[in-house]
PDB file of C-alpha atoms in Angstrom:
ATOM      1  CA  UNK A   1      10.955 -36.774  18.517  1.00 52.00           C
ATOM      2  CA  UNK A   2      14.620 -37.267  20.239  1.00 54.00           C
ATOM      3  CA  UNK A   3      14.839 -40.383  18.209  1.00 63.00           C
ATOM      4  CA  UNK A   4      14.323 -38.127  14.898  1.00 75.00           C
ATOM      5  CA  UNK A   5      16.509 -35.356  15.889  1.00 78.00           C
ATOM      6  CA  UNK A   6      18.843 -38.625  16.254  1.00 85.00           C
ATOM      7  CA  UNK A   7      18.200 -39.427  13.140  1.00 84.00           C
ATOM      8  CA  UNK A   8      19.019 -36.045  11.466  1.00 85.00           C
ATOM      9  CA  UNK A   9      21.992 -35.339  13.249  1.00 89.00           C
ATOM     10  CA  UNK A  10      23.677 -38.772  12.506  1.00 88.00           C
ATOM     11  CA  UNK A  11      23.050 -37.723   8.458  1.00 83.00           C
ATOM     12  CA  UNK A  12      24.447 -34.425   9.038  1.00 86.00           C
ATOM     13  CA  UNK A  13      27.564 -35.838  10.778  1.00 88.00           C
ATOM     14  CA  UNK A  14      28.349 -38.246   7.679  1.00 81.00           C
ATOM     15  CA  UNK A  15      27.917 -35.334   5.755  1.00 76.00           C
ATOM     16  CA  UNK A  16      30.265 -33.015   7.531  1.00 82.00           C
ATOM     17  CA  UNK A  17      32.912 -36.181   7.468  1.00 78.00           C
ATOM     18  CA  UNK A  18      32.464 -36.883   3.590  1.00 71.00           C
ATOM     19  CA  UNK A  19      32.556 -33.162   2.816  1.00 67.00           C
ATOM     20  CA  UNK A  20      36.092 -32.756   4.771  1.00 69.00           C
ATOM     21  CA  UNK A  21      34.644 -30.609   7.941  1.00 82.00           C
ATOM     22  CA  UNK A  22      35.605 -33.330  10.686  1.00 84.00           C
ATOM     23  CA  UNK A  23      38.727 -35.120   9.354  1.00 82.00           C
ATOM     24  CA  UNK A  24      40.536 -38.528  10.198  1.00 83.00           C
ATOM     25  CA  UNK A  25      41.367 -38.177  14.025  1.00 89.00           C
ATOM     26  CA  UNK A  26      39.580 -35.363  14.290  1.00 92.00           C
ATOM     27  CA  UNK A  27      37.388 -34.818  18.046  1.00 94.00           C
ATOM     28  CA  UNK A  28      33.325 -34.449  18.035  1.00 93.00           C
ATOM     29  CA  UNK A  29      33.168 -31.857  20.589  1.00 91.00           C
ATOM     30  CA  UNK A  30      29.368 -32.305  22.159  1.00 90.00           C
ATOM     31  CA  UNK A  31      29.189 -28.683  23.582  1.00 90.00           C
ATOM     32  CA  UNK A  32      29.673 -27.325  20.369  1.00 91.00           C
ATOM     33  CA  UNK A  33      28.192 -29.502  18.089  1.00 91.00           C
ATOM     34  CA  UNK A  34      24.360 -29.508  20.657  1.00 90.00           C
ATOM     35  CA  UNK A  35      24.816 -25.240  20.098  1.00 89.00           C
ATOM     36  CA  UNK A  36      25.668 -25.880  16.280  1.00 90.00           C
ATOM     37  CA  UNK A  37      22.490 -28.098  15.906  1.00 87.00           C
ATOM     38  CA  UNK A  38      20.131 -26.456  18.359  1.00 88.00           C
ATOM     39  CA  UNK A  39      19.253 -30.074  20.543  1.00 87.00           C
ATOM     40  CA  UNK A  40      20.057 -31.242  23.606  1.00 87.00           C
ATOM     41  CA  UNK A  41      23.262 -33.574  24.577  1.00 88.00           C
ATOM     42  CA  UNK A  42      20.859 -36.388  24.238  1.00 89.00           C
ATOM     43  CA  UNK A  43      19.802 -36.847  20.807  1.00 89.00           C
ATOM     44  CA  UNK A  44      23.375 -35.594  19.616  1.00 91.00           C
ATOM     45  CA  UNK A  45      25.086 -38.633  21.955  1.00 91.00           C
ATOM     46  CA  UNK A  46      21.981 -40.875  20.446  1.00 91.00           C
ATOM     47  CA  UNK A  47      23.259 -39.659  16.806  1.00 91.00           C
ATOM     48  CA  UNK A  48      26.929 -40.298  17.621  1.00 93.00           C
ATOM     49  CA  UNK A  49      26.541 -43.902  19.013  1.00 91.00           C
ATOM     50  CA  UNK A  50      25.413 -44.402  15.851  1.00 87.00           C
ATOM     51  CA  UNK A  51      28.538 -42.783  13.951  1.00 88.00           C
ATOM     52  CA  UNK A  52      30.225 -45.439  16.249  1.00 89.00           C
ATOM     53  CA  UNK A  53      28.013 -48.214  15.126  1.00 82.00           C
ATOM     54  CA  UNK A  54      28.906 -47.894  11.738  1.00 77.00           C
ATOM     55  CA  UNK A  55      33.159 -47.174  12.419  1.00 79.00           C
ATOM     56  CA  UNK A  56      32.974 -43.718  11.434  1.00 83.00           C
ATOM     57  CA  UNK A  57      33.366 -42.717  14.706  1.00 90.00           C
ATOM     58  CA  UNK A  58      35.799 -43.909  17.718  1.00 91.00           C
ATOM     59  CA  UNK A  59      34.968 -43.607  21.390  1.00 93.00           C
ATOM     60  CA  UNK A  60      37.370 -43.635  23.734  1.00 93.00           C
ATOM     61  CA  UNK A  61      36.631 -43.270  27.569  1.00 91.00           C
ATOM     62  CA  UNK A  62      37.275 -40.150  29.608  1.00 88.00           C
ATOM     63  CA  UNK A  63      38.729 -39.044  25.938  1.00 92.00           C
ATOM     64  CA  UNK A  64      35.518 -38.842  23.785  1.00 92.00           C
ATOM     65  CA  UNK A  65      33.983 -39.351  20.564  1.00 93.00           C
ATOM     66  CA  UNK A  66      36.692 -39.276  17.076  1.00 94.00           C
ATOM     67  CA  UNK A  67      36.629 -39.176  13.523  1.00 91.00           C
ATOM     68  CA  UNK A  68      37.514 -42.593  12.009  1.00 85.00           C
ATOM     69  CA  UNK A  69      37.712 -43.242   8.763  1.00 76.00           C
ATOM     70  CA  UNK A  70      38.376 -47.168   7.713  1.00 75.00           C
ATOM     71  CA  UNK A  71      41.173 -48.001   5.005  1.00 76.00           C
ATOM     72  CA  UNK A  72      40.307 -49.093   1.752  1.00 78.00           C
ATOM     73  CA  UNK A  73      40.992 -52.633   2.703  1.00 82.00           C
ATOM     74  CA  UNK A  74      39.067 -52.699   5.899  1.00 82.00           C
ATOM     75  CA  UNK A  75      36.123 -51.165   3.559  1.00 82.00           C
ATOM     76  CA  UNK A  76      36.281 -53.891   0.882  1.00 84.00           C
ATOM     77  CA  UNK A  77      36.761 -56.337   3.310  1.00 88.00           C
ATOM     78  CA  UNK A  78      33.352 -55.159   4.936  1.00 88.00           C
ATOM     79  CA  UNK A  79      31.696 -54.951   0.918  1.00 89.00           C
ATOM     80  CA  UNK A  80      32.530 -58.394   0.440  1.00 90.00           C
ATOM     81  CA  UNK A  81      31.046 -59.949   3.948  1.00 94.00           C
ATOM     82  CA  UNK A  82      27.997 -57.669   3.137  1.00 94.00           C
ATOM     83  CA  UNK A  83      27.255 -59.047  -0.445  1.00 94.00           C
ATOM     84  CA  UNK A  84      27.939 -62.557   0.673  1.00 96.00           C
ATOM     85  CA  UNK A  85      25.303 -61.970   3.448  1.00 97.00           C
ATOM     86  CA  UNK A  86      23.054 -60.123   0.859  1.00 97.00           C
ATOM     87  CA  UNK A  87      23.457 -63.083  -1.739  1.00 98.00           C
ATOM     88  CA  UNK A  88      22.767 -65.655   0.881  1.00 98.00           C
ATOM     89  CA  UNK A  89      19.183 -63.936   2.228  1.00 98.00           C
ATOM     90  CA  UNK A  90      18.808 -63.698  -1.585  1.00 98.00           C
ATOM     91  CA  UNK A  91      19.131 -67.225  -2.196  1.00 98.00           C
ATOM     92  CA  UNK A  92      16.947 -68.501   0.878  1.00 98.00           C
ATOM     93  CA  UNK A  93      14.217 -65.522   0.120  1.00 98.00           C
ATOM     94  CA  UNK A  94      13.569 -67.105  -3.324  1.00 98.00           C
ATOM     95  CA  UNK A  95      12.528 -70.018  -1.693  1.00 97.00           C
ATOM     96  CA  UNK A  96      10.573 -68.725   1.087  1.00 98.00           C
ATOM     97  CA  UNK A  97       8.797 -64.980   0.015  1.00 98.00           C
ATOM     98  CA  UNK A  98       5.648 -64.494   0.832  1.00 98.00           C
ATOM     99  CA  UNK A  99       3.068 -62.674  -2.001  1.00 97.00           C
ATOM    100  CA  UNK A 100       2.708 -60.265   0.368  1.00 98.00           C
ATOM    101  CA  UNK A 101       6.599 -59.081   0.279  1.00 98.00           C
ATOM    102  CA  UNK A 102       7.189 -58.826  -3.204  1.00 98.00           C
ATOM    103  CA  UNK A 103       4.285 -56.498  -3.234  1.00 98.00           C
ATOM    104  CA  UNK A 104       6.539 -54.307  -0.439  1.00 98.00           C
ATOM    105  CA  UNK A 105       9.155 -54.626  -2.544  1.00 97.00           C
ATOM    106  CA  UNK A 106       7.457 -53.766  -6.104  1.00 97.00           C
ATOM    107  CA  UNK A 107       6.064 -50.877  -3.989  1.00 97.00           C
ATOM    108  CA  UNK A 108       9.759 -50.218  -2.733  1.00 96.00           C
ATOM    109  CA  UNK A 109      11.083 -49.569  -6.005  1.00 96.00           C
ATOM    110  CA  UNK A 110       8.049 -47.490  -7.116  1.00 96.00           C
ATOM    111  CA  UNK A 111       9.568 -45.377  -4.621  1.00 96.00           C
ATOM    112  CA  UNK A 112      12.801 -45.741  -5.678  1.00 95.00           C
ATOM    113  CA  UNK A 113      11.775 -45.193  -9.082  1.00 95.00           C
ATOM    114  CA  UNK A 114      10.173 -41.774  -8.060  1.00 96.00           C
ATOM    115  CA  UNK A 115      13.457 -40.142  -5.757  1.00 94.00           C
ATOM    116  CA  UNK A 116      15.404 -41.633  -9.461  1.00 93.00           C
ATOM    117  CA  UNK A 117      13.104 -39.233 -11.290  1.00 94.00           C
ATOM    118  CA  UNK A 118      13.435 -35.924  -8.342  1.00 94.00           C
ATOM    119  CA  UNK A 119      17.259 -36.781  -7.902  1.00 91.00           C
ATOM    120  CA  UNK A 120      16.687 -37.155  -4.378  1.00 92.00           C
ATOM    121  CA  UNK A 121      19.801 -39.530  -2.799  1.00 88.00           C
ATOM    122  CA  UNK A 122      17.818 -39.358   0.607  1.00 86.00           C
ATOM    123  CA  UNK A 123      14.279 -40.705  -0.616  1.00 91.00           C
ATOM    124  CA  UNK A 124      16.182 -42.995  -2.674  1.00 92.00           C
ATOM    125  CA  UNK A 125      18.166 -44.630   0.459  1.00 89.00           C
ATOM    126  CA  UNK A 126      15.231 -44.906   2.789  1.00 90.00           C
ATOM    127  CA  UNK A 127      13.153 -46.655   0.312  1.00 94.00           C
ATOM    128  CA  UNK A 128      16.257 -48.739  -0.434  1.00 94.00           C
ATOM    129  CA  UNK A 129      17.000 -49.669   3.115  1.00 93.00           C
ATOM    130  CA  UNK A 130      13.329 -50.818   3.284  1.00 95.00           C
ATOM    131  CA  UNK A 131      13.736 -53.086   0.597  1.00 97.00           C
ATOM    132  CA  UNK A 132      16.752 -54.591   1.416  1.00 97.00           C
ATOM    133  CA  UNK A 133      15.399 -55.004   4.704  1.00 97.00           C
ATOM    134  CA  UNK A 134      12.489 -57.387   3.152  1.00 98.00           C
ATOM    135  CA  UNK A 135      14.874 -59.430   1.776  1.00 98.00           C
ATOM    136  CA  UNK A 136      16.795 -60.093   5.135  1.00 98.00           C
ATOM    137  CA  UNK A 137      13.199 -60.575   6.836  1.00 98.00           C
ATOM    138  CA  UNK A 138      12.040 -62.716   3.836  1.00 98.00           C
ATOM    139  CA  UNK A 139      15.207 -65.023   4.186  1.00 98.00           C
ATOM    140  CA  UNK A 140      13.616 -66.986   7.044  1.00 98.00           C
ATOM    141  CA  UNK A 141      16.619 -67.146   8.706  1.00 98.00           C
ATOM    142  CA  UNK A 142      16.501 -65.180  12.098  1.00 97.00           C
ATOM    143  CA  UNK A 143      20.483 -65.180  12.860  1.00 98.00           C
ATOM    144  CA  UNK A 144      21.195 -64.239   9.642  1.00 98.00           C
ATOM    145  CA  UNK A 145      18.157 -61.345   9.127  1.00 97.00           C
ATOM    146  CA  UNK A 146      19.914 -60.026  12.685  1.00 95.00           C
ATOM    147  CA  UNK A 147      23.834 -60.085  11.177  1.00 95.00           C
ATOM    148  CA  UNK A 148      23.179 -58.538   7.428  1.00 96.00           C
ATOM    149  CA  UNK A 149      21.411 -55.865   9.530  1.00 93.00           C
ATOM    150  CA  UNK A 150      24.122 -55.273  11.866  1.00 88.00           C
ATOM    151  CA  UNK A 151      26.501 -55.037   8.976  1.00 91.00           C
ATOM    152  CA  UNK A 152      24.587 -52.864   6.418  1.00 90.00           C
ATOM    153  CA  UNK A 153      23.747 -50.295   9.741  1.00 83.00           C
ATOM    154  CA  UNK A 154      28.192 -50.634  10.001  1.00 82.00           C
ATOM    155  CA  UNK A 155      28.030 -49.594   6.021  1.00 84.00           C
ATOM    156  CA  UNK A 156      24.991 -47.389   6.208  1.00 82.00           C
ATOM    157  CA  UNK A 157      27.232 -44.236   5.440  1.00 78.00           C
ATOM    158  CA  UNK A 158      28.950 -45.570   2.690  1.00 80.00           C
ATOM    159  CA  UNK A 159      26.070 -46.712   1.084  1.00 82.00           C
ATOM    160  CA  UNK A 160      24.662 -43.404   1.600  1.00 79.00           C
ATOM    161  CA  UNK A 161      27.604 -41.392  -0.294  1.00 76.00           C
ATOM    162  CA  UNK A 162      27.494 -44.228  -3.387  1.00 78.00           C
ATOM    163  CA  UNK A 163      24.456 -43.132  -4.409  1.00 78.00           C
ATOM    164  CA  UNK A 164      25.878 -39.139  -4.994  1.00 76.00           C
ATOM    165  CA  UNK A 165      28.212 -40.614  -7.879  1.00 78.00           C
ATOM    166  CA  UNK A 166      26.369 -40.016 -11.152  1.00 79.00           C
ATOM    167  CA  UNK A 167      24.203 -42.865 -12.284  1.00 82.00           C
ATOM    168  CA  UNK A 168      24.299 -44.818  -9.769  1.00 85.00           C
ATOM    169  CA  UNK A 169      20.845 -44.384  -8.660  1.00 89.00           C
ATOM    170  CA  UNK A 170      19.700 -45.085 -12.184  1.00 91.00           C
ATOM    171  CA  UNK A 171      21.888 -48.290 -12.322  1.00 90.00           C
ATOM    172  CA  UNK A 172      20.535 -49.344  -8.555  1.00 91.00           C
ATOM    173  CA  UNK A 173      17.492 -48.866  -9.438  1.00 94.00           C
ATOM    174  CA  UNK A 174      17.810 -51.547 -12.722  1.00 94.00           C
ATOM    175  CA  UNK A 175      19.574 -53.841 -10.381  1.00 95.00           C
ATOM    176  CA  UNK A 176      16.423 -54.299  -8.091  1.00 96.00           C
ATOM    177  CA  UNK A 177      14.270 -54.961 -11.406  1.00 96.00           C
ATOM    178  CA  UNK A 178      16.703 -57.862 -11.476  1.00 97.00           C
ATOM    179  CA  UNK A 179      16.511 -58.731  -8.020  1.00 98.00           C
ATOM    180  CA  UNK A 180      12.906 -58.788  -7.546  1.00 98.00           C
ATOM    181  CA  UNK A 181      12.290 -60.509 -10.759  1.00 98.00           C
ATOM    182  CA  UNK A 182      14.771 -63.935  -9.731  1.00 98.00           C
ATOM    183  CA  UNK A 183      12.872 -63.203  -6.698  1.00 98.00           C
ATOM    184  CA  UNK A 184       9.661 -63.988  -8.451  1.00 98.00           C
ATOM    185  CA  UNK A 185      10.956 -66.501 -10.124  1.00 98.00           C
ATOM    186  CA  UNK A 186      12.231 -68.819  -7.195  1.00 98.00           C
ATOM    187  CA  UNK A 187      15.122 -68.544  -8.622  1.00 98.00           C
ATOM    188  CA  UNK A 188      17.716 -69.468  -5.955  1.00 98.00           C
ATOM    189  CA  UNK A 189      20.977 -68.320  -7.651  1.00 98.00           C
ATOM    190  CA  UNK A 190      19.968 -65.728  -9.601  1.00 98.00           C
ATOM    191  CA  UNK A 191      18.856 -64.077  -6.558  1.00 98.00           C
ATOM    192  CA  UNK A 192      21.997 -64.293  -4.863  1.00 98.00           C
ATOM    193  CA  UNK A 193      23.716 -63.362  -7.952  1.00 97.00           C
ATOM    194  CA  UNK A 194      22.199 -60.186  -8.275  1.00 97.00           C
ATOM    195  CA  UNK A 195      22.154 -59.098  -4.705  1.00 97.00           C
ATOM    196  CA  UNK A 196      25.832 -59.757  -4.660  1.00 96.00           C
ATOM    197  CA  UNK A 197      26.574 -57.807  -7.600  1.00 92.00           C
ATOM    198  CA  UNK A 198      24.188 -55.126  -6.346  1.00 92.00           C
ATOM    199  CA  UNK A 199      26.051 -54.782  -3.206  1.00 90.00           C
ATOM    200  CA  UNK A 200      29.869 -55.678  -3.891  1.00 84.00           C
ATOM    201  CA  UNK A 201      32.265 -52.699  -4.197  1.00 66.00           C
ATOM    202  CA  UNK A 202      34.627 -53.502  -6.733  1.00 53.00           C
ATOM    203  CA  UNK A 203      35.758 -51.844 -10.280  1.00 47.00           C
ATOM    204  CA  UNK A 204      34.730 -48.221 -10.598  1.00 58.00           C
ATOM    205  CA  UNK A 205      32.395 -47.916  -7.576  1.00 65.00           C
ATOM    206  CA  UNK A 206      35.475 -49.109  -5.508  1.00 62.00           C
ATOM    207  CA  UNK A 207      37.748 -46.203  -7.268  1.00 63.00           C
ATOM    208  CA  UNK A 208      34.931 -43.638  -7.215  1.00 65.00           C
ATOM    209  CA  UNK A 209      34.332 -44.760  -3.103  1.00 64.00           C
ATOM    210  CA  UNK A 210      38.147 -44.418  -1.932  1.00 64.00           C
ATOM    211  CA  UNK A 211      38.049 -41.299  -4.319  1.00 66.00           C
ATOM    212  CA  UNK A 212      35.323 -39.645  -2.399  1.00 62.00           C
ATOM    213  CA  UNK A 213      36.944 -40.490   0.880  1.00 59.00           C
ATOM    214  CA  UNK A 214      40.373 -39.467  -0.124  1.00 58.00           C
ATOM    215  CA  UNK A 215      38.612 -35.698  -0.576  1.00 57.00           C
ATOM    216  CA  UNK A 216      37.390 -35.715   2.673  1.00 50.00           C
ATOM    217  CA  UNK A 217      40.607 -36.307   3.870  1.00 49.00           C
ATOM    218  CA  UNK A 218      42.521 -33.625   2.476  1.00 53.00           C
TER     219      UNK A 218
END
């Protein structure tokens, strides 16, 4: 239960950051927020440890918990490590999935297909976290399963707030069509190709990103 209040209040926190409540430098006061979301200090520290995980958040002792929010070139700098990890558990998965995965992740996007069809951002992501998840287990590579985790749970909220820009569920959605089927396929490259365009931020997902951050900001 504390670990799905956790869960909630973390979401609600991006939300209140990408929607300009909290700003840059801003200070997470606990007493408040606990009163504000009707839970304990517990789950609410839980949920901000996790802000902290992924940079959004700052903790400094005796000082507390702050708003961070990472310049556009730490951001793209992060994008770029993550679709290089993503390409590489791409390329190794094609060589070593199991039947048994690319059923998880045919059922995956079934899912994904369905929160597509309601609009629903949330469904979408949690399906979409699985499946990317399948791919890093799939990989067969233990070290790096356990970094492209630690790095998409860093990105988690902007990953989260990509999926709000119109389309971009739609066009996610046609991307892992493409990544399942070089998945299929065995084939290596196209695997990592299409994880890594999947995932990069660059073009007009990069301007429509820094654009959504940029509101929160003012």
């Amino acid at each position: 239960m504390e670990q799905r209040h956790a869960d909630r209040i973390a979401e609600q926190l991006e939300e209140l950051v990408f929607d300009g409540t909290f700003s840059d430098g801003d200070r997470l006061d606990e007493v408040r927020l606990s009163e504000q979301f009707g839970v304990s200090r517990t789950p609410l520290r839980e949920a901000i440890q996790r802000l902290a995980q992924s940079g959004l958040v700052e903790l400094i002792p005796r000082r507390g918990a702050f708003v961070r929010q990472p310049g556009p070139v730490e951001l793209i700098e992060m994008f770029e490590v993550m679709a290089e990890l993503e390409a590489a558990c791409g390329r190794l998965a094609a060589m070593r999935i199991s039947e048994t995965a690319l059923e998880a992740l045919r059922q995956a996007n079934t899912l994904c297909q369905q929160a597509v069809e309601a609009g629903d951002t949330d469904s979408y992501y949690a399906e979409n976290e699985r499946f990317h998840k399948i791919i890093y287990r799939s990989s067969g590579n233990a070290f790096l399963e356990q970094e492209a985790t630690k790095l998409h749970k860093r990105l988690k909220p902007f990953r989260r707030v990509q999926l709000r820009f119109r389309g971009r569920m739609g066009q996610s959605m046609a991307e892992h069509e493409a990544i399942v089927a070089a998945l299929a396929a065995a084939d290596a490259e196209a695997a990592a190709a299409a994880l890594r365009t999947h995932v990069a931020v660059q073009g007009e997902k990069f301007h429509n990103l820094m654009a959504s951050l940029r509101s929160a900001a003012e």
